[in-house]
Structure formats: structure tokens, C-alpha cells
Amino acid sequence: MNKNKRGKFIVLDGGEGAGKTTVAKAVVDKLGWNAIYTREPGGSQYAEKIRELLLSDDAKHSDAETQFALFWAARRDFLKHVVIPALNDGKTLITDRFDSSTYAYQIVAQGNPKLEKLFWQVRDTFLDGYEPDVYILLDIEPTEGLTRAGSRGEAELNHFDKRKLNFHLQVNQGLRDFVLKKVSNGEVVDASQGVEKVIADTLEVITKTME
Ligand code: Z5A
């Protein structure tokens, strides 16, 4: 595969209620037929089954190591069956969360710095050269994001949503560290703005990445 013909792999990440899904879908609409919306955990048939496990109430007592392994298992299947074929076919993939979330939720927010070395080793092997072209952090204060997410109603909230504010502050810190310090291709968009402006700012970053 000629790397120049490969499609672009764009990750949108952010804390609860940052607007990732809203913005990712709007961006795909604006980019047209060659762009595909995907999400994590999930994105492939088998990874969607792992998603059910990860977000079920049974998962609320699982530790960070168990979650780390399951998120990476789902990600590998998603990469193999969806991401790699689509990129090789020249498609643009807009992915709602990716490994930046594993770093923020399982390592930083759950206080497991000992997982970090393993994180980079697994990443290197599982991504196998298919690193995202850009990570876009939709940055929002957790209190504001949680208010937005909460408006969906209790029944729609998973066990991550229901964690205390301090957990979400740590997630936010982890995402910022990942995007600003751990990778060299991170960008930040102010997600507290009106939705149309957030979409426009995100599209500007994507357009720059595609040049
Ligand atoms: N997780 C993990 O721990 N480790 C990992 O490696 C991965 C994930 C990949 C997946 O949840 C969970 O898995 C997630 C992290 C963990 N934790 N949680 N919860 P999910 O896929 O079910 O949901 P989510 O990714 O957390 O989605 P979200 O944060 O709840 O929502 P969002 O996609 O960021 O926002 P939205 O649905 O687009 O918008 C939320 C509401 O705000 C909605 O009513 C919008 O109309 C409104 N909105 C959006 N933008 C705006 C603006 N700009 N202004 C005003 N209102 C807005």
C-alpha cells in the first residue's frame, strides 16, 4: 500500500458530554461519501460485543487492568476489520474515542501509572503502523460536560458517567496530557462554544490534516 494514498485517520476525544458524537457525525456529513463515522469501544461487529461487556453494570467492579485488556482487545478487532481496510481503501475515518481514552480513563483517572509502559508496547504492536493522523481533543470543563450528558437521563448513563466529579477531572487531565504531551499530533478545540462553532473549528483542523 502506498502510504500517500492511505486515507486519514482522525480521532475525536473528550470527557463526558464534550459533544464528540454530535461533532463527529456532523463532520462526516460535511466531508461527504468518502468519510466514515466509527466509535470506540466498538466499531466492528465483535468489538461491539466487547463494548456491551465494558459498559454493562457488571463491569462497574472490574479493575483498571481488566478494562485495559478488554479495551485493547476490542481496539485490535476494530483496527483489523474496519480501520485498516478503510484506510487502505482511501477512506477518511472519524473515530469517536480511541487509545487516548484508555490512557485517560484506565491509566490516569484510575491511578495506574504502572500500566503506561505496557500501554506503549501494546500500542506499538496492535496499531502496527496505523497510528491516527491527528487526535482532536474537544476540551470542556467536566462540570459543564456532565451537565450536558446528564440531560440524557439516568437510564442512559453508564458506570463511567456515574463516577464522582474528581474522576472526571482526572480524565480531563489525562486527555490533555495525552494530546498535548504524549503524542506529537494532538490538537485542542474549545468545546464549550456553540455547537456550530465547535464543528467549524474541528473541520478546520481536519482540513489542515488532509492537506
Ligand atoms: N472508555 C474507556 O474507559 N477507555 C477507552 O479506551 C475507551 C472508552 C475507548 C464509552 O461511553 C465509555 O467508555 C466512556 C469512556 C470509556 N465513558 N463514559 N461514559 P459512550 O460511548 O457510551 O459515551 P461517551 O463517549 O462517554 O459519550 P458522551 O461523552 O456521553 O457524549 P459525547 O459524545 O461527548 O457528547 P454528545 O452525545 O455528542 O452530546 C451530549 C449532549 O450535549 C447532547 O444532548 C448534545 O446535543 C449536547 N451538545 C453537544 N455539543 C454541544 C454544544 N457545543 N453546546 C451545547 N450542547 C451540546
PDB file of C-alpha atoms and ligand atoms in Angstrom:
ATOM      1  CA  MET A   1       0.000   0.000   0.000  1.00  0.00           C
ATOM      2  CA  ASN A   2       1.353   3.408  -0.993  1.00  0.00           C
ATOM      3  CA  LYS A   3       1.192   5.422   2.251  1.00  0.00           C
ATOM      4  CA  ASN A   4       0.347   8.596   0.283  1.00  0.00           C
ATOM      5  CA  LYS A   5      -2.907   7.027  -0.916  1.00  0.00           C
ATOM      6  CA  ARG A   6      -3.911   5.907   2.539  1.00  0.00           C
ATOM      7  CA  GLY A   7      -6.989   7.614   3.950  1.00  0.00           C
ATOM      8  CA  LYS A   8      -6.804   9.825   7.028  1.00  0.00           C
ATOM      9  CA  PHE A   9      -7.449   8.510  10.496  1.00  0.00           C
ATOM     10  CA  ILE A  10      -8.949  11.242  12.685  1.00  0.00           C
ATOM     11  CA  VAL A  11      -9.683  10.730  16.380  1.00  0.00           C
ATOM     12  CA  LEU A  12     -12.108  12.910  18.341  1.00  0.00           C
ATOM     13  CA  ASP A  13     -11.857  12.528  22.078  1.00  0.00           C
ATOM     14  CA  GLY A  14     -13.074  14.392  25.136  1.00  0.00           C
ATOM     15  CA  GLY A  15     -14.688  13.991  28.520  1.00  0.00           C
ATOM     16  CA  GLU A  16     -18.332  13.150  29.122  1.00  0.00           C
ATOM     17  CA  GLY A  17     -20.721  15.381  27.176  1.00  0.00           C
ATOM     18  CA  ALA A  18     -17.968  17.163  25.237  1.00  0.00           C
ATOM     19  CA  GLY A  19     -20.025  16.687  22.067  1.00  0.00           C
ATOM     20  CA  LYS A  20     -17.841  14.066  20.340  1.00  0.00           C
ATOM     21  CA  THR A  21     -20.695  12.109  18.775  1.00  0.00           C
ATOM     22  CA  THR A  22     -22.586  15.226  17.663  1.00  0.00           C
ATOM     23  CA  VAL A  23     -19.473  16.783  16.142  1.00  0.00           C
ATOM     24  CA  ALA A  24     -18.096  13.557  14.595  1.00  0.00           C
ATOM     25  CA  LYS A  25     -21.385  12.832  12.798  1.00  0.00           C
ATOM     26  CA  ALA A  26     -21.733  16.434  11.587  1.00  0.00           C
ATOM     27  CA  VAL A  27     -18.176  16.400  10.270  1.00  0.00           C
ATOM     28  CA  VAL A  28     -18.763  13.123   8.404  1.00  0.00           C
ATOM     29  CA  ASP A  29     -21.882  14.651   6.796  1.00  0.00           C
ATOM     30  CA  LYS A  30     -19.915  17.690   5.685  1.00  0.00           C
ATOM     31  CA  LEU A  31     -16.957  15.668   4.360  1.00  0.00           C
ATOM     32  CA  GLY A  32     -19.263  13.513   2.210  1.00  0.00           C
ATOM     33  CA  TRP A  33     -19.309   9.947   0.929  1.00  0.00           C
ATOM     34  CA  ASN A  34     -15.628   9.170   1.461  1.00  0.00           C
ATOM     35  CA  ALA A  35     -15.818   9.739   5.235  1.00  0.00           C
ATOM     36  CA  ILE A  36     -16.988   7.173   7.769  1.00  0.00           C
ATOM     37  CA  TYR A  37     -18.111   7.617  11.381  1.00  0.00           C
ATOM     38  CA  THR A  38     -16.788   4.971  13.782  1.00  0.00           C
ATOM     39  CA  ARG A  39     -16.730   4.719  17.555  1.00  0.00           C
ATOM     40  CA  GLU A  40     -14.921   3.076  20.421  1.00  0.00           C
ATOM     41  CA  PRO A  41     -15.353   0.904  22.287  1.00  0.00           C
ATOM     42  CA  GLY A  42     -16.885  -0.933  19.350  1.00  0.00           C
ATOM     43  CA  GLY A  43     -16.761  -0.081  15.690  1.00  0.00           C
ATOM     44  CA  SER A  44     -16.608  -3.692  14.440  1.00  0.00           C
ATOM     45  CA  GLN A  45     -19.109  -6.495  14.967  1.00  0.00           C
ATOM     46  CA  TYR A  46     -17.055  -8.335  17.586  1.00  0.00           C
ATOM     47  CA  ALA A  47     -15.798  -5.166  19.294  1.00  0.00           C
ATOM     48  CA  GLU A  48     -19.437  -4.050  19.732  1.00  0.00           C
ATOM     49  CA  LYS A  49     -19.965  -7.232  21.793  1.00  0.00           C
ATOM     50  CA  ILE A  50     -16.962  -6.342  23.956  1.00  0.00           C
ATOM     51  CA  ARG A  51     -18.475  -2.824  24.286  1.00  0.00           C
ATOM     52  CA  GLU A  52     -21.589  -4.340  25.839  1.00  0.00           C
ATOM     53  CA  LEU A  53     -19.430  -6.059  28.459  1.00  0.00           C
ATOM     54  CA  LEU A  54     -17.376  -2.962  29.179  1.00  0.00           C
ATOM     55  CA  LEU A  55     -20.342  -0.636  29.659  1.00  0.00           C
ATOM     56  CA  SER A  56     -22.633  -3.092  31.468  1.00  0.00           C
ATOM     57  CA  ASP A  57     -23.345  -2.667  35.158  1.00  0.00           C
ATOM     58  CA  ASP A  58     -21.397  -5.896  35.794  1.00  0.00           C
ATOM     59  CA  ALA A  59     -18.257  -4.048  34.695  1.00  0.00           C
ATOM     60  CA  LYS A  60     -18.502  -1.477  37.439  1.00  0.00           C
ATOM     61  CA  HIS A  61     -16.356  -3.557  39.821  1.00  0.00           C
ATOM     62  CA  SER A  62     -13.771  -4.577  37.210  1.00  0.00           C
ATOM     63  CA  ASP A  63     -10.329  -3.135  37.819  1.00  0.00           C
ATOM     64  CA  ALA A  64      -8.273  -0.962  35.503  1.00  0.00           C
ATOM     65  CA  GLU A  65      -6.121  -3.883  34.339  1.00  0.00           C
ATOM     66  CA  THR A  66      -9.178  -5.903  33.244  1.00  0.00           C
ATOM     67  CA  GLN A  67     -10.639  -2.889  31.455  1.00  0.00           C
ATOM     68  CA  PHE A  68      -7.264  -2.093  29.861  1.00  0.00           C
ATOM     69  CA  ALA A  69      -7.091  -5.611  28.371  1.00  0.00           C
ATOM     70  CA  LEU A  70     -10.680  -5.532  27.108  1.00  0.00           C
ATOM     71  CA  PHE A  71     -10.434  -2.063  25.565  1.00  0.00           C
ATOM     72  CA  TRP A  72      -7.268  -3.126  23.720  1.00  0.00           C
ATOM     73  CA  ALA A  73      -8.868  -6.425  22.616  1.00  0.00           C
ATOM     74  CA  ALA A  74     -11.836  -4.520  21.180  1.00  0.00           C
ATOM     75  CA  ARG A  75      -9.477  -1.998  19.576  1.00  0.00           C
ATOM     76  CA  ARG A  76      -7.403  -4.692  17.860  1.00  0.00           C
ATOM     77  CA  ASP A  77     -10.524  -6.230  16.302  1.00  0.00           C
ATOM     78  CA  PHE A  78     -11.770  -2.789  15.240  1.00  0.00           C
ATOM     79  CA  LEU A  79      -8.388  -1.987  13.683  1.00  0.00           C
ATOM     80  CA  LYS A  80      -8.124  -5.264  11.836  1.00  0.00           C
ATOM     81  CA  HIS A  81     -11.662  -5.421  10.447  1.00  0.00           C
ATOM     82  CA  VAL A  82     -12.583  -1.768   9.982  1.00  0.00           C
ATOM     83  CA  VAL A  83      -9.784   0.781  10.340  1.00  0.00           C
ATOM     84  CA  ILE A  84      -7.012  -0.826   8.302  1.00  0.00           C
ATOM     85  CA  PRO A  85      -9.222  -1.898   5.340  1.00  0.00           C
ATOM     86  CA  ALA A  86     -10.914   1.533   5.218  1.00  0.00           C
ATOM     87  CA  LEU A  87      -7.637   3.459   5.332  1.00  0.00           C
ATOM     88  CA  ASN A  88      -6.131   1.214   2.666  1.00  0.00           C
ATOM     89  CA  ASP A  89      -9.219   1.952   0.566  1.00  0.00           C
ATOM     90  CA  GLY A  90      -8.515   5.697   0.844  1.00  0.00           C
ATOM     91  CA  LYS A  91     -11.431   6.449   3.199  1.00  0.00           C
ATOM     92  CA  THR A  92     -11.372   9.115   5.913  1.00  0.00           C
ATOM     93  CA  LEU A  93     -12.219   7.648   9.305  1.00  0.00           C
ATOM     94  CA  ILE A  94     -13.613   9.869  12.029  1.00  0.00           C
ATOM     95  CA  THR A  95     -13.393   7.878  15.251  1.00  0.00           C
ATOM     96  CA  ASP A  96     -15.289   8.791  18.394  1.00  0.00           C
ATOM     97  CA  ARG A  97     -12.647   7.981  21.101  1.00  0.00           C
ATOM     98  CA  PHE A  98      -9.539   5.807  20.694  1.00  0.00           C
ATOM     99  CA  ASP A  99      -6.464   4.900  22.760  1.00  0.00           C
ATOM    100  CA  SER A 100      -6.301   8.437  24.188  1.00  0.00           C
ATOM    101  CA  SER A 101      -9.324   7.329  26.272  1.00  0.00           C
ATOM    102  CA  THR A 102      -7.513   4.233  27.572  1.00  0.00           C
ATOM    103  CA  TYR A 103      -4.659   6.470  28.658  1.00  0.00           C
ATOM    104  CA  ALA A 104      -7.020   8.942  30.364  1.00  0.00           C
ATOM    105  CA  TYR A 105      -9.542   6.534  31.949  1.00  0.00           C
ATOM    106  CA  GLN A 106      -7.595   3.364  32.778  1.00  0.00           C
ATOM    107  CA  ILE A 107      -4.151   4.848  33.480  1.00  0.00           C
ATOM    108  CA  VAL A 108      -4.590   8.419  34.742  1.00  0.00           C
ATOM    109  CA  ALA A 109      -8.109   8.585  36.224  1.00  0.00           C
ATOM    110  CA  GLN A 110      -7.883   5.118  37.794  1.00  0.00           C
ATOM    111  CA  GLY A 111      -4.378   5.843  39.070  1.00  0.00           C
ATOM    112  CA  ASN A 112      -2.358   3.111  37.345  1.00  0.00           C
ATOM    113  CA  PRO A 113       0.907   4.636  36.159  1.00  0.00           C
ATOM    114  CA  LYS A 114       2.439   1.135  36.101  1.00  0.00           C
ATOM    115  CA  LEU A 115       0.253   0.370  33.055  1.00  0.00           C
ATOM    116  CA  GLU A 116       1.862   3.101  30.997  1.00  0.00           C
ATOM    117  CA  LYS A 117       4.890   1.123  29.807  1.00  0.00           C
ATOM    118  CA  LEU A 118       2.596  -1.717  28.727  1.00  0.00           C
ATOM    119  CA  PHE A 119       0.296   0.809  27.032  1.00  0.00           C
ATOM    120  CA  TRP A 120       3.030   1.989  24.629  1.00  0.00           C
ATOM    121  CA  GLN A 121       4.226  -1.582  23.986  1.00  0.00           C
ATOM    122  CA  VAL A 122       0.726  -2.859  23.167  1.00  0.00           C
ATOM    123  CA  ARG A 123       0.020   0.251  21.110  1.00  0.00           C
ATOM    124  CA  ASP A 124       3.116  -0.265  19.012  1.00  0.00           C
ATOM    125  CA  THR A 125       2.230  -3.899  18.270  1.00  0.00           C
ATOM    126  CA  PHE A 126      -1.554  -3.569  17.848  1.00  0.00           C
ATOM    127  CA  LEU A 127      -1.563  -0.383  15.749  1.00  0.00           C
ATOM    128  CA  ASP A 128       1.156  -1.834  13.537  1.00  0.00           C
ATOM    129  CA  GLY A 129       1.910   1.480  11.812  1.00  0.00           C
ATOM    130  CA  TYR A 130      -1.728   2.649  11.598  1.00  0.00           C
ATOM    131  CA  GLU A 131      -1.440   5.479  14.118  1.00  0.00           C
ATOM    132  CA  PRO A 132      -4.064   8.212  13.894  1.00  0.00           C
ATOM    133  CA  ASP A 133      -3.094  11.215  11.749  1.00  0.00           C
ATOM    134  CA  VAL A 134      -4.489  13.573  14.355  1.00  0.00           C
ATOM    135  CA  TYR A 135      -6.057  13.459  17.827  1.00  0.00           C
ATOM    136  CA  ILE A 136      -8.556  16.272  18.350  1.00  0.00           C
ATOM    137  CA  LEU A 137      -9.466  16.924  21.965  1.00  0.00           C
ATOM    138  CA  LEU A 138     -12.888  18.538  22.379  1.00  0.00           C
ATOM    139  CA  ASP A 139     -11.967  20.287  25.564  1.00  0.00           C
ATOM    140  CA  ILE A 140     -14.609  21.137  28.131  1.00  0.00           C
ATOM    141  CA  GLU A 141     -14.778  21.638  31.888  1.00  0.00           C
ATOM    142  CA  PRO A 142     -16.102  18.359  33.354  1.00  0.00           C
ATOM    143  CA  THR A 143     -18.888  20.147  35.255  1.00  0.00           C
ATOM    144  CA  GLU A 144     -20.247  21.561  32.003  1.00  0.00           C
ATOM    145  CA  GLY A 145     -19.837  18.286  30.088  1.00  0.00           C
ATOM    146  CA  LEU A 146     -21.537  16.276  32.832  1.00  0.00           C
ATOM    147  CA  THR A 147     -24.494  18.668  32.812  1.00  0.00           C
ATOM    148  CA  ARG A 148     -24.885  18.098  29.068  1.00  0.00           C
ATOM    149  CA  ALA A 149     -24.509  14.315  29.384  1.00  0.00           C
ATOM    150  CA  GLY A 150     -26.928  14.251  32.348  1.00  0.00           C
ATOM    151  CA  SER A 151     -29.641  15.841  30.256  1.00  0.00           C
ATOM    152  CA  ARG A 152     -29.969  12.454  28.510  1.00  0.00           C
ATOM    153  CA  GLY A 153     -31.486  10.987  31.693  1.00  0.00           C
ATOM    154  CA  GLU A 154     -30.266   8.474  34.304  1.00  0.00           C
ATOM    155  CA  ALA A 155     -31.199   5.390  32.234  1.00  0.00           C
ATOM    156  CA  GLU A 156     -28.777   6.433  29.500  1.00  0.00           C
ATOM    157  CA  LEU A 157     -25.786   6.842  31.832  1.00  0.00           C
ATOM    158  CA  ASN A 158     -23.158   4.080  32.109  1.00  0.00           C
ATOM    159  CA  HIS A 159     -20.942   3.319  35.121  1.00  0.00           C
ATOM    160  CA  PHE A 160     -18.213   5.684  33.863  1.00  0.00           C
ATOM    161  CA  ASP A 161     -20.682   8.578  33.583  1.00  0.00           C
ATOM    162  CA  LYS A 162     -21.840   7.940  37.152  1.00  0.00           C
ATOM    163  CA  ARG A 163     -18.395   8.324  38.746  1.00  0.00           C
ATOM    164  CA  LYS A 164     -17.644  11.283  41.020  1.00  0.00           C
ATOM    165  CA  LEU A 165     -16.503  14.667  39.712  1.00  0.00           C
ATOM    166  CA  ASN A 166     -12.902  14.039  40.795  1.00  0.00           C
ATOM    167  CA  PHE A 167     -12.718  11.058  38.432  1.00  0.00           C
ATOM    168  CA  HIS A 168     -13.853  13.228  35.517  1.00  0.00           C
ATOM    169  CA  LEU A 169     -11.326  15.935  36.450  1.00  0.00           C
ATOM    170  CA  GLN A 170      -8.616  13.261  36.255  1.00  0.00           C
ATOM    171  CA  VAL A 171      -9.959  12.045  32.890  1.00  0.00           C
ATOM    172  CA  ASN A 172      -9.741  15.599  31.603  1.00  0.00           C
ATOM    173  CA  GLN A 173      -6.168  15.916  32.844  1.00  0.00           C
ATOM    174  CA  GLY A 174      -5.275  12.561  31.253  1.00  0.00           C
ATOM    175  CA  LEU A 175      -6.738  13.572  27.895  1.00  0.00           C
ATOM    176  CA  ARG A 176      -4.898  16.895  27.950  1.00  0.00           C
ATOM    177  CA  ASP A 177      -1.611  15.170  28.867  1.00  0.00           C
ATOM    178  CA  PHE A 178      -2.050  12.633  26.089  1.00  0.00           C
ATOM    179  CA  VAL A 179      -2.927  15.122  23.379  1.00  0.00           C
ATOM    180  CA  LEU A 180      -0.514  17.879  24.398  1.00  0.00           C
ATOM    181  CA  LYS A 181       2.453  15.904  25.727  1.00  0.00           C
ATOM    182  CA  LYS A 182       2.359  12.194  24.887  1.00  0.00           C
ATOM    183  CA  VAL A 183       1.775  12.392  21.145  1.00  0.00           C
ATOM    184  CA  SER A 184       3.115  14.918  18.672  1.00  0.00           C
ATOM    185  CA  ASN A 185      -0.085  15.189  16.602  1.00  0.00           C
ATOM    186  CA  GLY A 186      -2.625  16.451  19.119  1.00  0.00           C
ATOM    187  CA  GLU A 187      -4.910  19.466  18.649  1.00  0.00           C
ATOM    188  CA  VAL A 188      -7.357  21.091  21.040  1.00  0.00           C
ATOM    189  CA  VAL A 189     -10.754  22.584  20.158  1.00  0.00           C
ATOM    190  CA  ASP A 190     -12.726  24.624  22.700  1.00  0.00           C
ATOM    191  CA  ALA A 191     -15.880  22.501  23.089  1.00  0.00           C
ATOM    192  CA  SER A 192     -17.640  24.964  25.395  1.00  0.00           C
ATOM    193  CA  GLN A 193     -18.575  27.074  22.359  1.00  0.00           C
ATOM    194  CA  GLY A 194     -21.831  26.771  20.438  1.00  0.00           C
ATOM    195  CA  VAL A 195     -22.120  23.531  18.538  1.00  0.00           C
ATOM    196  CA  GLU A 196     -21.779  25.097  15.057  1.00  0.00           C
ATOM    197  CA  LYS A 197     -18.543  26.814  16.064  1.00  0.00           C
ATOM    198  CA  VAL A 198     -17.154  23.578  17.549  1.00  0.00           C
ATOM    199  CA  ILE A 199     -17.976  21.775  14.280  1.00  0.00           C
ATOM    200  CA  ALA A 200     -16.329  24.551  12.225  1.00  0.00           C
ATOM    201  CA  ASP A 201     -13.168  24.555  14.373  1.00  0.00           C
ATOM    202  CA  THR A 202     -12.946  20.754  14.178  1.00  0.00           C
ATOM    203  CA  LEU A 203     -13.356  20.825  10.398  1.00  0.00           C
ATOM    204  CA  GLU A 204     -10.582  23.396  10.171  1.00  0.00           C
ATOM    205  CA  VAL A 205      -8.184  21.029  11.975  1.00  0.00           C
ATOM    206  CA  ILE A 206      -9.273  18.105   9.789  1.00  0.00           C
ATOM    207  CA  THR A 207      -8.866  20.097   6.576  1.00  0.00           C
ATOM    208  CA  LYS A 208      -5.346  21.069   7.654  1.00  0.00           C
ATOM    209  CA  THR A 209      -4.582  17.399   8.366  1.00  0.00           C
ATOM    210  CA  MET A 210      -5.846  16.354   4.947  1.00  0.00           C
ATOM    211  CA  GLU A 211      -3.696  18.865   3.016  1.00  0.00           C
TER     212      GLU A 211
HETATM  213  N1  Z5A B   1     -13.703   4.359  27.667  1.00  0.00           N
HETATM  214  C1  Z5A B   1     -12.621   3.987  28.456  1.00  0.00           C
HETATM  215  O1  Z5A B   1     -12.727   3.985  29.674  1.00  0.00           O
HETATM  216  N2  Z5A B   1     -11.476   3.588  27.840  1.00  0.00           N
HETATM  217  C2  Z5A B   1     -11.336   3.540  26.490  1.00  0.00           C
HETATM  218  O2  Z5A B   1     -10.283   3.157  25.986  1.00  0.00           O
HETATM  219  C3  Z5A B   1     -12.475   3.949  25.684  1.00  0.00           C
HETATM  220  C4  Z5A B   1     -13.628   4.351  26.313  1.00  0.00           C
HETATM  221  C5  Z5A B   1     -12.372   3.914  24.196  1.00  0.00           C
HETATM  222  C6  Z5A B   1     -17.890   4.977  26.373  1.00  0.00           C
HETATM  223  O3  Z5A B   1     -19.043   5.667  26.562  1.00  0.00           O
HETATM  224  C7  Z5A B   1     -17.183   4.972  27.718  1.00  0.00           C
HETATM  225  O4  Z5A B   1     -16.040   4.125  27.630  1.00  0.00           O
HETATM  226  C8  Z5A B   1     -16.688   6.346  28.069  1.00  0.00           C
HETATM  227  C9  Z5A B   1     -15.201   6.209  28.261  1.00  0.00           C
HETATM  228  C10 Z5A B   1     -14.961   4.753  28.324  1.00  0.00           C
HETATM  229  N3  Z5A B   1     -17.157   6.799  29.281  1.00  0.00           N
HETATM  230  N4  Z5A B   1     -18.260   7.157  29.514  1.00  0.00           N
HETATM  231  N5  Z5A B   1     -19.287   7.442  29.780  1.00  0.00           N
HETATM  232  P1  Z5A B   1     -20.060   6.034  25.423  1.00  0.00           P
HETATM  233  O5  Z5A B   1     -19.513   5.689  24.099  1.00  0.00           O
HETATM  234  O6  Z5A B   1     -21.381   5.478  25.794  1.00  0.00           O
HETATM  235  O7  Z5A B   1     -20.255   7.534  25.586  1.00  0.00           O
HETATM  236  P2  Z5A B   1     -19.259   8.740  25.596  1.00  0.00           P
HETATM  237  O8  Z5A B   1     -18.172   8.559  24.618  1.00  0.00           O
HETATM  238  O9  Z5A B   1     -18.844   8.954  27.002  1.00  0.00           O
HETATM  239  O10 Z5A B   1     -20.213   9.871  25.096  1.00  0.00           O
HETATM  240  P3  Z5A B   1     -20.555  11.158  25.927  1.00  0.00           P
HETATM  241  O11 Z5A B   1     -19.301  11.722  26.491  1.00  0.00           O
HETATM  242  O12 Z5A B   1     -21.603  10.871  26.914  1.00  0.00           O
HETATM  243  O13 Z5A B   1     -21.100  12.131  24.905  1.00  0.00           O
HETATM  244  P4  Z5A B   1     -20.418  12.957  23.715  1.00  0.00           P
HETATM  245  O14 Z5A B   1     -20.361  12.075  22.523  1.00  0.00           O
HETATM  246  O15 Z5A B   1     -19.170  13.658  24.068  1.00  0.00           O
HETATM  247  O16 Z5A B   1     -21.494  14.073  23.538  1.00  0.00           O
HETATM  248  P5  Z5A B   1     -22.821  14.093  22.605  1.00  0.00           P
HETATM  249  O17 Z5A B   1     -23.602  12.824  22.834  1.00  0.00           O
HETATM  250  O18 Z5A B   1     -22.460  14.485  21.246  1.00  0.00           O
HETATM  251  O19 Z5A B   1     -23.558  15.315  23.294  1.00  0.00           O
HETATM  252  C11 Z5A B   1     -24.045  15.261  24.623  1.00  0.00           C
HETATM  253  C12 Z5A B   1     -25.202  16.289  24.755  1.00  0.00           C
HETATM  254  O20 Z5A B   1     -24.667  17.601  24.640  1.00  0.00           O
HETATM  255  C13 Z5A B   1     -26.259  16.152  23.645  1.00  0.00           C
HETATM  256  O21 Z5A B   1     -27.505  16.448  24.202  1.00  0.00           O
HETATM  257  C14 Z5A B   1     -25.837  17.220  22.626  1.00  0.00           C
HETATM  258  O22 Z5A B   1     -26.924  17.696  21.888  1.00  0.00           O
HETATM  259  C15 Z5A B   1     -25.278  18.292  23.542  1.00  0.00           C
HETATM  260  N6  Z5A B   1     -24.209  19.101  22.921  1.00  0.00           N
HETATM  261  C16 Z5A B   1     -23.201  18.671  22.111  1.00  0.00           C
HETATM  262  N7  Z5A B   1     -22.400  19.699  21.762  1.00  0.00           N
HETATM  263  C17 Z5A B   1     -22.905  20.803  22.372  1.00  0.00           C
HETATM  264  C18 Z5A B   1     -22.503  22.178  22.395  1.00  0.00           C
HETATM  265  N8  Z5A B   1     -21.400  22.632  21.750  1.00  0.00           N
HETATM  266  N9  Z5A B   1     -23.227  23.026  23.143  1.00  0.00           N
HETATM  267  C19 Z5A B   1     -24.318  22.585  23.832  1.00  0.00           C
HETATM  268  N10 Z5A B   1     -24.766  21.298  23.844  1.00  0.00           N
HETATM  269  C20 Z5A B   1     -24.058  20.422  23.117  1.00  0.00           C
END
